[in-house]
Amino acid sequence: MQDAPGGGAGPGLSPVDRRTLLVCSFILAAALGQMNFTGHQVLRVLAKNEKQLSLLRDLESLKPQKVDFWRGPARPSLPVDMRIPFSELKDVKAYLESHGLAYSIMIKDIQVLLDQEREAMAKSRRLERSTSSFSYSSYHTLEEIYSWMDNFVTEHSDIVSKIQIGHSFENRSILVLKFSTGGSQRPAIWMDTGIHSREWITHATGIWTAKKIVNEYGKDRILTNILKSMDIFVEIVSNPDGFAFTHSMNRLWRKNKCNRPGVFCIGVDLNRNWRSGFGGNGSNDNPCSETYRGPYPHSEPEVAAIVDFITAHGNIKALISIHSYSQMLMYPYGHLLEPVSNQEELMWRAESPSTGPMTAASSTPSASSSGTPGAMASCCRPQRSSPRPRRCGWQFRPS
């Protein structure tokens, strides 16, 4: 079992010094309007058997919650990653140790990384302003992304258009980029990013993919052939309220921002709000949970907007959801144990050398993608029709 001396505030600090550091950090955070995560740690736990997995699941059911699972308890031998607030570290570590659950510290202080991230964003923003350019290697706010979309559509109006498919709970526009060479109601591929608002790398992946499509059209044979017969829809910010909140207040906010009378906690995990397998494995009926499913399927306007658009279109052949964290390609359906009818075809994609070091799993989509045209094409090969859209997903480990 591994542990770190000095808790989450660094070795060599006395309890008084640690408290002073935390107070100063909270004051600074309040002044800046951002929630502070000084001393929060990410622990990796390895459960040996189902009994130990059950002990980890018990942590998720605590009210109020003491842990934020980044990789939840699934099965023995698979690591479980969880963020622990500084105030709960002592109790949670004691709980793990008392039950013989081995753990290691993956991230000693989350705020250190968040400060580095914000500093890099500020530096990139200064460079963008001085050069009147847009950096595809930096993170951006909702306003910056929506402004980029307007410019992007203007610059590539021959192949790209912008569609508003609805409004969020806080009445922000939900926008989609359409890539098309002409025609109406053609077979199409749907790709969404950022449904979990804190997964900023997915928004960047969506932006990069959009740029890649316009740059490679007419050059890349696979992509060009797709756009000759199919359209591509890319929703870059699927959760605009939550995404805005990650920039203004809480960098680690995951859900949307719905607020219902009589419910103390805010937000629904939009990726648990789909009708397919609603309330099944991986979701929670506790409104304070990070995986709260919502009161009923498609209750959230962000999810309903996607459902209504795809249903009205009527000819979507593949749905690709991009998430971050873990190195997995996942395909439907997470609420069923039986193999799907096209299991062999889906595994063919997972075993392709171009996917790199990945793990294939039948699961509710919760993933992120390299966004390459080849990967997009092979998830749904246009020559094969399917009776229902297949929602695929890629998930990559942060590097």
mmCIF file of C-alpha atoms in Angstrom:
data_model
loop_
_atom_site.group_PDB
_atom_site.id
_atom_site.type_symbol
_atom_site.label_atom_id
_atom_site.label_comp_id
_atom_site.label_asym_id
_atom_site.label_seq_id
_atom_site.Cartn_x
_atom_site.Cartn_y
_atom_site.Cartn_z
ATOM 1 C CA MET A 1 0.000 0.000 0.000
ATOM 2 C CA GLN A 2 1.330 3.413 -0.926
ATOM 3 C CA ASP A 3 0.708 6.708 0.785
ATOM 4 C CA ALA A 4 2.240 10.167 0.739
ATOM 5 C CA PRO A 5 3.569 11.896 3.826
ATOM 6 C CA GLY A 6 2.185 15.280 4.655
ATOM 7 C CA GLY A 7 -1.296 14.708 3.192
ATOM 8 C CA GLY A 8 -2.350 16.660 0.103
ATOM 9 C CA ALA A 9 -0.684 19.996 0.882
ATOM 10 C CA GLY A 10 2.885 18.858 0.392
ATOM 11 C CA PRO A 11 5.595 17.262 2.570
ATOM 12 C CA GLY A 12 7.121 19.206 5.405
ATOM 13 C CA LEU A 13 4.099 21.407 6.210
ATOM 14 C CA SER A 14 2.680 21.431 9.712
ATOM 15 C CA PRO A 15 -1.096 21.174 10.264
ATOM 16 C CA VAL A 16 -1.177 24.918 10.997
ATOM 17 C CA ASP A 17 0.727 25.686 7.775
ATOM 18 C CA ARG A 18 -1.652 23.493 5.784
ATOM 19 C CA ARG A 19 -4.698 25.230 7.245
ATOM 20 C CA THR A 20 -3.173 28.639 6.473
ATOM 21 C CA LEU A 21 -2.463 27.561 2.899
ATOM 22 C CA LEU A 22 -6.019 26.333 2.436
ATOM 23 C CA VAL A 23 -7.534 29.526 3.864
ATOM 24 C CA CYS A 24 -5.397 31.690 1.574
ATOM 25 C CA SER A 25 -6.319 29.538 -1.426
ATOM 26 C CA PHE A 26 -10.034 29.769 -0.655
ATOM 27 C CA ILE A 27 -9.817 33.557 -0.284
ATOM 28 C CA LEU A 28 -8.033 33.824 -3.624
ATOM 29 C CA ALA A 29 -10.558 31.518 -5.260
ATOM 30 C CA ALA A 30 -13.464 33.550 -3.911
ATOM 31 C CA ALA A 31 -11.913 36.724 -5.297
ATOM 32 C CA LEU A 32 -11.501 35.138 -8.708
ATOM 33 C CA GLY A 33 -14.910 33.466 -8.598
ATOM 34 C CA GLN A 34 -13.425 30.004 -9.125
ATOM 35 C CA MET A 35 -13.915 27.016 -6.838
ATOM 36 C CA ASN A 36 -10.602 25.906 -5.370
ATOM 37 C CA PHE A 37 -9.341 22.322 -5.239
ATOM 38 C CA THR A 38 -6.183 22.791 -3.182
ATOM 39 C CA GLY A 39 -5.257 19.540 -1.466
ATOM 40 C CA HIS A 40 -7.740 17.411 -3.423
ATOM 41 C CA GLN A 41 -6.129 14.142 -4.471
ATOM 42 C CA VAL A 42 -6.883 11.462 -7.043
ATOM 43 C CA LEU A 43 -6.399 7.957 -5.695
ATOM 44 C CA ARG A 44 -6.161 4.780 -7.738
ATOM 45 C CA VAL A 45 -7.568 1.711 -5.996
ATOM 46 C CA LEU A 46 -7.257 -1.910 -7.092
ATOM 47 C CA ALA A 47 -10.063 -4.164 -5.890
ATOM 48 C CA LYS A 48 -9.177 -7.839 -5.685
ATOM 49 C CA ASN A 49 -12.699 -9.250 -5.725
ATOM 50 C CA GLU A 50 -16.402 -8.422 -5.862
ATOM 51 C CA LYS A 51 -16.545 -7.840 -2.108
ATOM 52 C CA GLN A 52 -13.951 -5.090 -2.346
ATOM 53 C CA LEU A 53 -15.753 -3.627 -5.361
ATOM 54 C CA SER A 54 -18.895 -3.467 -3.266
ATOM 55 C CA LEU A 55 -16.997 -1.586 -0.564
ATOM 56 C CA LEU A 56 -15.951 0.999 -3.152
ATOM 57 C CA ARG A 57 -19.505 1.317 -4.446
ATOM 58 C CA ASP A 58 -20.614 2.050 -0.896
ATOM 59 C CA LEU A 59 -18.524 5.223 -1.052
ATOM 60 C CA GLU A 60 -20.608 6.487 -3.967
ATOM 61 C CA SER A 61 -23.851 6.090 -2.035
ATOM 62 C CA LEU A 62 -22.753 8.259 0.881
ATOM 63 C CA LYS A 63 -24.760 11.435 1.502
ATOM 64 C CA PRO A 64 -23.184 13.894 1.154
ATOM 65 C CA GLN A 65 -20.801 12.301 -1.293
ATOM 66 C CA LYS A 66 -17.196 12.090 -0.205
ATOM 67 C CA VAL A 67 -15.684 10.939 -3.511
ATOM 68 C CA ASP A 68 -15.921 11.775 -7.196
ATOM 69 C CA PHE A 69 -15.297 8.649 -9.284
ATOM 70 C CA TRP A 70 -13.316 9.369 -12.422
ATOM 71 C CA ARG A 71 -13.212 5.659 -13.230
ATOM 72 C CA GLY A 72 -15.939 3.852 -11.324
ATOM 73 C CA PRO A 73 -15.932 0.335 -9.840
ATOM 74 C CA ALA A 74 -16.558 -2.048 -12.735
ATOM 75 C CA ARG A 75 -14.905 -5.395 -12.138
ATOM 76 C CA PRO A 76 -11.938 -6.821 -10.210
ATOM 77 C CA SER A 77 -8.492 -6.136 -11.670
ATOM 78 C CA LEU A 78 -9.648 -2.889 -13.293
ATOM 79 C CA PRO A 79 -8.370 0.218 -11.478
ATOM 80 C CA VAL A 80 -10.789 2.592 -9.798
ATOM 81 C CA ASP A 81 -9.812 6.282 -9.859
ATOM 82 C CA MET A 82 -11.478 8.764 -7.542
ATOM 83 C CA ARG A 83 -11.036 12.383 -6.521
ATOM 84 C CA ILE A 84 -11.080 12.983 -2.773
ATOM 85 C CA PRO A 85 -11.628 16.472 -1.311
ATOM 86 C CA PHE A 86 -8.936 17.566 1.131
ATOM 87 C CA SER A 87 -11.456 17.571 3.973
ATOM 88 C CA GLU A 88 -12.298 13.906 3.362
ATOM 89 C CA LEU A 89 -8.840 12.496 2.654
ATOM 90 C CA LYS A 90 -8.142 11.246 6.160
ATOM 91 C CA ASP A 91 -11.482 9.459 6.494
ATOM 92 C CA VAL A 92 -11.449 7.916 3.020
ATOM 93 C CA LYS A 93 -7.883 6.664 3.314
ATOM 94 C CA ALA A 94 -8.695 5.191 6.743
ATOM 95 C CA TYR A 95 -11.725 3.458 5.197
ATOM 96 C CA LEU A 96 -9.622 1.966 2.410
ATOM 97 C CA GLU A 97 -6.875 0.833 4.750
ATOM 98 C CA SER A 98 -9.295 -0.711 7.240
ATOM 99 C CA HIS A 99 -10.758 -2.888 4.482
ATOM 100 C CA GLY A 100 -7.435 -3.876 2.962
ATOM 101 C CA LEU A 101 -7.953 -1.869 -0.235
ATOM 102 C CA ALA A 102 -4.586 -1.002 -1.744
ATOM 103 C CA TYR A 103 -4.281 2.460 -3.260
ATOM 104 C CA SER A 104 -1.748 4.802 -4.754
ATOM 105 C CA ILE A 105 -1.816 8.566 -5.244
ATOM 106 C CA MET A 106 -2.178 9.504 -8.909
ATOM 107 C CA ILE A 107 -2.497 13.261 -8.408
ATOM 108 C CA LYS A 108 -1.187 14.769 -5.184
ATOM 109 C CA ASP A 109 -2.809 18.179 -5.561
ATOM 110 C CA ILE A 110 -5.352 18.832 -8.308
ATOM 111 C CA GLN A 111 -5.193 22.618 -7.912
ATOM 112 C CA VAL A 112 -1.553 22.638 -9.006
ATOM 113 C CA LEU A 113 -2.567 21.141 -12.350
ATOM 114 C CA LEU A 114 -5.559 23.455 -12.706
ATOM 115 C CA ASP A 115 -3.362 26.490 -12.080
ATOM 116 C CA GLN A 116 -0.937 25.298 -14.762
ATOM 117 C CA GLU A 117 -3.824 24.778 -17.168
ATOM 118 C CA ARG A 118 -5.236 28.260 -16.576
ATOM 119 C CA GLU A 119 -1.817 29.843 -16.948
ATOM 120 C CA ALA A 120 -1.336 28.064 -20.295
ATOM 121 C CA MET A 121 -4.759 29.275 -21.460
ATOM 122 C CA ALA A 122 -3.946 32.868 -20.523
ATOM 123 C CA LYS A 123 -0.647 32.690 -22.397
ATOM 124 C CA SER A 124 -2.353 31.233 -25.467
ATOM 125 C CA ARG A 125 -5.089 33.887 -25.327
ATOM 126 C CA ARG A 126 -2.486 36.675 -25.293
ATOM 127 C CA LEU A 127 -0.802 35.138 -28.327
ATOM 128 C CA GLU A 128 -4.091 34.780 -30.184
ATOM 129 C CA ARG A 129 -4.952 38.415 -29.577
ATOM 130 C CA SER A 130 -1.547 39.617 -30.739
ATOM 131 C CA THR A 131 -1.704 37.556 -33.946
ATOM 132 C CA SER A 132 -5.500 37.686 -34.564
ATOM 133 C CA SER A 133 -5.499 33.899 -34.866
ATOM 134 C CA PHE A 134 -7.199 30.875 -33.281
ATOM 135 C CA SER A 135 -5.075 28.264 -31.536
ATOM 136 C CA TYR A 136 -6.105 24.681 -32.179
ATOM 137 C CA SER A 137 -3.759 23.496 -29.445
ATOM 138 C CA SER A 138 -5.363 25.419 -26.579
ATOM 139 C CA TYR A 139 -8.615 25.339 -24.614
ATOM 140 C CA HIS A 140 -11.281 27.991 -25.204
ATOM 141 C CA THR A 141 -14.374 29.383 -23.515
ATOM 142 C CA LEU A 142 -17.912 28.905 -24.819
ATOM 143 C CA GLU A 143 -17.968 32.437 -26.243
ATOM 144 C CA GLU A 144 -14.654 31.863 -28.025
ATOM 145 C CA ILE A 145 -15.836 28.564 -29.501
ATOM 146 C CA TYR A 146 -19.124 30.025 -30.724
ATOM 147 C CA SER A 147 -17.253 32.976 -32.254
ATOM 148 C CA TRP A 148 -14.861 30.555 -33.946
ATOM 149 C CA MET A 149 -17.824 28.609 -35.330
ATOM 150 C CA ASP A 150 -19.218 31.771 -36.948
ATOM 151 C CA ASN A 151 -15.876 32.559 -38.580
ATOM 152 C CA PHE A 152 -15.334 28.937 -39.561
ATOM 153 C CA VAL A 153 -18.697 28.731 -41.326
ATOM 154 C CA THR A 154 -18.043 32.016 -43.148
ATOM 155 C CA GLU A 155 -14.620 30.864 -44.337
ATOM 156 C CA HIS A 156 -15.865 27.440 -45.505
ATOM 157 C CA SER A 157 -19.425 28.194 -46.551
ATOM 158 C CA ASP A 158 -19.087 25.885 -49.561
ATOM 159 C CA ILE A 159 -19.074 22.837 -47.287
ATOM 160 C CA VAL A 160 -20.013 23.949 -43.747
ATOM 161 C CA SER A 161 -23.176 25.457 -42.294
ATOM 162 C CA LYS A 162 -24.401 26.086 -38.747
ATOM 163 C CA ILE A 163 -27.673 24.792 -37.324
ATOM 164 C CA GLN A 164 -29.333 25.685 -34.037
ATOM 165 C CA ILE A 165 -31.104 22.588 -32.750
ATOM 166 C CA GLY A 166 -32.393 23.929 -29.427
ATOM 167 C CA HIS A 167 -31.634 25.768 -26.203
ATOM 168 C CA SER A 168 -30.079 24.652 -22.945
ATOM 169 C CA PHE A 169 -31.714 24.853 -19.517
ATOM 170 C CA GLU A 170 -30.225 28.333 -19.059
ATOM 171 C CA ASN A 171 -31.361 29.281 -22.580
ATOM 172 C CA ARG A 172 -27.997 29.099 -24.341
ATOM 173 C CA SER A 173 -28.024 28.155 -28.017
ATOM 174 C CA ILE A 174 -27.215 24.532 -28.900
ATOM 175 C CA LEU A 175 -25.318 24.643 -32.181
ATOM 176 C CA VAL A 176 -24.293 21.991 -34.690
ATOM 177 C CA LEU A 177 -21.922 22.176 -37.646
ATOM 178 C CA LYS A 178 -23.145 20.468 -40.812
ATOM 179 C CA PHE A 179 -20.613 19.275 -43.379
ATOM 180 C CA SER A 180 -22.275 18.572 -46.718
ATOM 181 C CA THR A 181 -21.599 18.686 -50.448
ATOM 182 C CA GLY A 182 -25.286 19.079 -51.269
ATOM 183 C CA GLY A 183 -28.584 17.222 -51.258
ATOM 184 C CA SER A 184 -31.181 16.823 -48.540
ATOM 185 C CA GLN A 185 -31.833 14.120 -45.943
ATOM 186 C CA ARG A 186 -28.794 12.193 -47.105
ATOM 187 C CA PRO A 187 -27.405 9.412 -44.910
ATOM 188 C CA ALA A 188 -25.418 11.055 -42.146
ATOM 189 C CA ILE A 189 -22.939 10.593 -39.320
ATOM 190 C CA TRP A 190 -23.536 12.341 -35.995
ATOM 191 C CA MET A 191 -20.674 13.233 -33.662
ATOM 192 C CA ASP A 192 -21.006 15.016 -30.321
ATOM 193 C CA THR A 193 -18.386 16.258 -27.885
ATOM 194 C CA GLY A 194 -18.469 17.841 -24.449
ATOM 195 C CA ILE A 195 -21.619 16.238 -23.049
ATOM 196 C CA HIS A 196 -19.637 16.033 -19.795
ATOM 197 C CA SER A 197 -18.674 19.664 -19.390
ATOM 198 C CA ARG A 198 -15.358 19.205 -17.570
ATOM 199 C CA GLU A 199 -13.912 17.093 -20.389
ATOM 200 C CA TRP A 200 -12.370 20.063 -22.176
ATOM 201 C CA ILE A 201 -10.159 17.924 -24.400
ATOM 202 C CA THR A 202 -13.296 16.643 -26.138
ATOM 203 C CA HIS A 203 -14.389 20.147 -27.192
ATOM 204 C CA ALA A 204 -10.878 20.668 -28.542
ATOM 205 C CA THR A 205 -11.161 17.331 -30.344
ATOM 206 C CA GLY A 206 -14.428 18.428 -31.953
ATOM 207 C CA ILE A 207 -12.876 21.695 -33.129
ATOM 208 C CA TRP A 208 -9.815 19.888 -34.455
ATOM 209 C CA THR A 209 -11.990 17.331 -36.240
ATOM 210 C CA ALA A 210 -14.019 20.087 -37.906
ATOM 211 C CA LYS A 211 -10.821 21.731 -39.141
ATOM 212 C CA LYS A 212 -9.497 18.353 -40.293
ATOM 213 C CA ILE A 213 -12.631 17.691 -42.341
ATOM 214 C CA VAL A 214 -12.409 20.935 -44.330
ATOM 215 C CA ASN A 215 -8.639 20.630 -44.773
ATOM 216 C CA GLU A 216 -8.726 17.015 -45.942
ATOM 217 C CA TYR A 217 -11.805 17.151 -48.165
ATOM 218 C CA GLY A 218 -10.636 16.614 -51.715
ATOM 219 C CA LYS A 219 -7.293 15.235 -50.481
ATOM 220 C CA ASP A 220 -8.171 12.310 -48.233
ATOM 221 C CA ARG A 221 -9.859 9.596 -50.302
ATOM 222 C CA ILE A 222 -11.945 8.109 -47.483
ATOM 223 C CA LEU A 223 -13.273 11.437 -46.236
ATOM 224 C CA THR A 224 -13.961 12.699 -49.750
ATOM 225 C CA ASN A 225 -15.928 9.564 -50.605
ATOM 226 C CA ILE A 226 -17.974 9.881 -47.419
ATOM 227 C CA LEU A 227 -18.946 13.469 -48.145
ATOM 228 C CA LYS A 228 -19.917 12.598 -51.705
ATOM 229 C CA SER A 229 -22.767 10.480 -50.384
ATOM 230 C CA MET A 230 -23.199 11.387 -46.704
ATOM 231 C CA ASP A 231 -23.391 14.424 -44.434
ATOM 232 C CA ILE A 232 -21.512 14.839 -41.149
ATOM 233 C CA PHE A 233 -23.000 16.663 -38.154
ATOM 234 C CA VAL A 234 -20.689 17.773 -35.320
ATOM 235 C CA GLU A 235 -22.055 19.144 -32.047
ATOM 236 C CA ILE A 236 -18.986 20.624 -30.356
ATOM 237 C CA VAL A 237 -20.578 21.884 -27.129
ATOM 238 C CA SER A 238 -23.318 19.447 -26.121
ATOM 239 C CA ASN A 239 -23.609 20.876 -22.612
ATOM 240 C CA PRO A 240 -23.197 24.680 -22.953
ATOM 241 C CA ASP A 241 -24.418 25.587 -19.441
ATOM 242 C CA GLY A 242 -22.111 23.132 -17.718
ATOM 243 C CA PHE A 243 -19.210 24.117 -19.967
ATOM 244 C CA ALA A 244 -19.661 27.817 -19.196
ATOM 245 C CA PHE A 245 -19.789 26.923 -15.492
ATOM 246 C CA THR A 246 -16.457 25.060 -15.686
ATOM 247 C CA HIS A 247 -14.851 28.296 -16.852
ATOM 248 C CA SER A 248 -16.609 30.670 -14.485
ATOM 249 C CA MET A 249 -16.888 28.741 -11.224
ATOM 250 C CA ASN A 250 -16.152 25.005 -10.990
ATOM 251 C CA ARG A 251 -13.555 23.498 -13.353
ATOM 252 C CA LEU A 252 -14.617 19.943 -12.441
ATOM 253 C CA TRP A 253 -18.362 20.375 -13.033
ATOM 254 C CA ARG A 254 -19.689 17.417 -15.043
ATOM 255 C CA LYS A 255 -23.492 17.709 -15.330
ATOM 256 C CA ASN A 256 -25.825 20.247 -16.882
ATOM 257 C CA LYS A 257 -27.261 23.092 -14.752
ATOM 258 C CA CYS A 258 -30.931 22.152 -14.400
ATOM 259 C CA ASN A 259 -32.529 23.274 -11.153
ATOM 260 C CA ARG A 260 -35.805 21.662 -10.067
ATOM 261 C CA PRO A 261 -38.123 22.723 -7.222
ATOM 262 C CA GLY A 262 -37.643 20.639 -4.113
ATOM 263 C CA VAL A 263 -34.313 19.192 -5.293
ATOM 264 C CA PHE A 264 -31.325 20.444 -3.318
ATOM 265 C CA CYS A 265 -28.612 19.446 -5.790
ATOM 266 C CA ILE A 266 -28.203 20.871 -9.277
ATOM 267 C CA GLY A 267 -27.674 19.098 -12.573
ATOM 268 C CA VAL A 268 -28.207 15.866 -14.476
ATOM 269 C CA ASP A 269 -25.588 13.635 -16.079
ATOM 270 C CA LEU A 270 -26.740 14.081 -19.677
ATOM 271 C CA ASN A 271 -25.054 10.858 -20.730
ATOM 272 C CA ARG A 272 -27.355 8.950 -18.355
ATOM 273 C CA ASN A 273 -30.530 10.678 -19.566
ATOM 274 C CA TRP A 274 -31.080 8.660 -22.744
ATOM 275 C CA ARG A 275 -34.131 6.428 -23.005
ATOM 276 C CA SER A 276 -32.038 3.401 -23.977
ATOM 277 C CA GLY A 277 -31.268 1.567 -20.726
ATOM 278 C CA PHE A 278 -32.494 4.468 -18.602
ATOM 279 C CA GLY A 279 -31.830 3.822 -14.905
ATOM 280 C CA GLY A 280 -29.574 0.864 -15.615
ATOM 281 C CA ASN A 281 -25.964 0.122 -14.736
ATOM 282 C CA GLY A 282 -23.747 3.138 -14.282
ATOM 283 C CA SER A 283 -26.525 5.608 -13.456
ATOM 284 C CA ASN A 284 -27.821 6.905 -10.145
ATOM 285 C CA ASP A 285 -31.194 8.097 -8.826
ATOM 286 C CA ASN A 286 -29.530 10.391 -6.283
ATOM 287 C CA PRO A 287 -29.717 14.013 -7.587
ATOM 288 C CA CYS A 288 -26.453 14.778 -5.789
ATOM 289 C CA SER A 289 -24.584 12.031 -7.643
ATOM 290 C CA GLU A 290 -22.273 12.852 -10.546
ATOM 291 C CA THR A 291 -24.125 10.169 -12.515
ATOM 292 C CA TYR A 292 -27.663 11.306 -11.663
ATOM 293 C CA ARG A 293 -29.886 10.143 -14.531
ATOM 294 C CA GLY A 294 -32.621 12.762 -14.200
ATOM 295 C CA PRO A 295 -36.319 12.305 -13.373
ATOM 296 C CA TYR A 296 -37.204 10.590 -16.671
ATOM 297 C CA PRO A 297 -35.673 9.850 -20.100
ATOM 298 C CA HIS A 298 -34.914 12.884 -22.259
ATOM 299 C CA SER A 299 -35.982 15.197 -19.432
ATOM 300 C CA GLU A 300 -33.084 17.535 -20.162
ATOM 301 C CA PRO A 301 -33.362 20.043 -23.025
ATOM 302 C CA GLU A 302 -29.806 19.323 -24.162
ATOM 303 C CA VAL A 303 -30.612 15.623 -24.642
ATOM 304 C CA ALA A 304 -34.079 16.276 -26.045
ATOM 305 C CA ALA A 305 -32.594 18.604 -28.670
ATOM 306 C CA ILE A 306 -30.308 15.833 -29.944
ATOM 307 C CA VAL A 307 -33.084 13.240 -29.897
ATOM 308 C CA ASP A 308 -35.538 15.510 -31.708
ATOM 309 C CA PHE A 309 -33.004 16.466 -34.357
ATOM 310 C CA ILE A 310 -31.886 12.904 -35.074
ATOM 311 C CA THR A 311 -35.454 11.605 -35.068
ATOM 312 C CA ALA A 312 -36.611 14.336 -37.442
ATOM 313 C CA HIS A 313 -33.668 13.710 -39.735
ATOM 314 C CA GLY A 314 -34.527 10.044 -39.972
ATOM 315 C CA ASN A 315 -31.404 8.913 -41.809
ATOM 316 C CA ILE A 316 -28.559 8.980 -39.280
ATOM 317 C CA LYS A 317 -26.403 5.893 -39.760
ATOM 318 C CA ALA A 318 -23.880 6.295 -36.938
ATOM 319 C CA LEU A 319 -23.654 8.211 -33.684
ATOM 320 C CA ILE A 320 -20.207 8.868 -32.239
ATOM 321 C CA SER A 321 -19.819 10.335 -28.760
ATOM 322 C CA ILE A 322 -16.454 11.717 -27.734
ATOM 323 C CA HIS A 323 -15.417 11.648 -24.076
ATOM 324 C CA SER A 324 -12.144 11.766 -22.204
ATOM 325 C CA TYR A 325 -10.505 9.577 -19.583
ATOM 326 C CA SER A 326 -9.548 5.926 -20.171
ATOM 327 C CA GLN A 327 -8.242 4.263 -23.296
ATOM 328 C CA MET A 328 -11.317 2.538 -24.666
ATOM 329 C CA LEU A 329 -13.456 2.128 -27.725
ATOM 330 C CA MET A 330 -16.967 1.396 -26.527
ATOM 331 C CA TYR A 331 -20.072 0.328 -28.356
ATOM 332 C CA PRO A 332 -23.721 -0.359 -27.436
ATOM 333 C CA TYR A 333 -25.263 -1.444 -25.204
ATOM 334 C CA GLY A 334 -24.077 -0.924 -21.655
ATOM 335 C CA HIS A 335 -27.306 -1.989 -19.984
ATOM 336 C CA LEU A 336 -27.293 -5.439 -21.626
ATOM 337 C CA LEU A 337 -25.044 -8.424 -21.053
ATOM 338 C CA GLU A 338 -25.890 -10.172 -24.326
ATOM 339 C CA PRO A 339 -23.687 -9.497 -27.380
ATOM 340 C CA VAL A 340 -25.284 -7.235 -29.984
ATOM 341 C CA SER A 341 -26.117 -8.599 -33.440
ATOM 342 C CA ASN A 342 -23.215 -6.805 -35.150
ATOM 343 C CA GLN A 343 -20.658 -7.616 -32.459
ATOM 344 C CA GLU A 344 -18.146 -8.939 -34.986
ATOM 345 C CA GLU A 345 -18.238 -5.728 -37.015
ATOM 346 C CA LEU A 346 -17.760 -3.559 -33.927
ATOM 347 C CA MET A 347 -14.878 -5.683 -32.678
ATOM 348 C CA TRP A 348 -13.310 -5.399 -36.125
ATOM 349 C CA ARG A 349 -13.017 -1.682 -35.551
ATOM 350 C CA ALA A 350 -11.653 -2.112 -32.031
ATOM 351 C CA GLU A 351 -8.952 -4.529 -33.185
ATOM 352 C CA SER A 352 -7.819 -2.343 -36.080
ATOM 353 C CA PRO A 353 -4.149 -1.306 -35.751
ATOM 354 C CA SER A 354 -5.110 2.338 -36.325
ATOM 355 C CA THR A 355 -6.875 2.549 -32.969
ATOM 356 C CA GLY A 356 -3.622 2.183 -31.054
ATOM 357 C CA PRO A 357 -3.503 0.747 -27.521
ATOM 358 C CA MET A 358 -7.172 0.544 -26.677
ATOM 359 C CA THR A 359 -9.595 -1.710 -24.857
ATOM 360 C CA ALA A 360 -12.854 -2.737 -26.519
ATOM 361 C CA ALA A 361 -15.955 -2.926 -24.371
ATOM 362 C CA SER A 362 -19.684 -3.096 -24.859
ATOM 363 C CA SER A 363 -20.821 -0.078 -22.947
ATOM 364 C CA THR A 364 -22.901 3.035 -22.779
ATOM 365 C CA PRO A 365 -20.879 5.556 -24.806
ATOM 366 C CA SER A 366 -18.565 7.570 -22.616
ATOM 367 C CA ALA A 367 -15.539 8.142 -24.759
ATOM 368 C CA SER A 368 -13.169 10.329 -26.715
ATOM 369 C CA SER A 369 -11.695 10.087 -30.166
ATOM 370 C CA SER A 370 -8.695 10.933 -32.233
ATOM 371 C CA GLY A 371 -11.237 12.342 -34.664
ATOM 372 C CA THR A 372 -9.494 11.079 -37.778
ATOM 373 C CA PRO A 373 -11.590 10.664 -40.953
ATOM 374 C CA GLY A 374 -10.534 7.031 -41.159
ATOM 375 C CA ALA A 375 -11.724 6.320 -37.630
ATOM 376 C CA MET A 376 -14.993 8.089 -38.341
ATOM 377 C CA ALA A 377 -15.491 6.122 -41.541
ATOM 378 C CA SER A 378 -14.759 2.721 -40.058
ATOM 379 C CA CYS A 379 -17.145 3.217 -37.146
ATOM 380 C CA CYS A 380 -19.939 3.267 -39.675
ATOM 381 C CA ARG A 381 -18.953 1.958 -43.088
ATOM 382 C CA PRO A 382 -21.416 3.590 -45.493
ATOM 383 C CA GLN A 383 -21.907 0.506 -47.644
ATOM 384 C CA ARG A 384 -23.695 -1.264 -44.788
ATOM 385 C CA SER A 385 -27.095 -0.108 -43.624
ATOM 386 C CA SER A 386 -28.286 -0.624 -40.078
ATOM 387 C CA PRO A 387 -31.871 -0.777 -38.795
ATOM 388 C CA ARG A 388 -31.008 1.692 -36.011
ATOM 389 C CA PRO A 389 -28.192 4.183 -35.494
ATOM 390 C CA ARG A 390 -25.235 2.758 -33.640
ATOM 391 C CA ARG A 391 -23.845 5.069 -30.984
ATOM 392 C CA CYS A 392 -20.105 4.466 -30.906
ATOM 393 C CA GLY A 393 -17.526 6.119 -28.715
ATOM 394 C CA TRP A 394 -13.818 6.460 -28.140
ATOM 395 C CA GLN A 395 -12.136 7.185 -24.845
ATOM 396 C CA PHE A 396 -8.470 8.047 -24.424
ATOM 397 C CA ARG A 397 -6.277 8.263 -21.370
ATOM 398 C CA PRO A 398 -5.047 11.805 -20.663
ATOM 399 C CA SER A 399 -1.410 12.281 -21.585
#
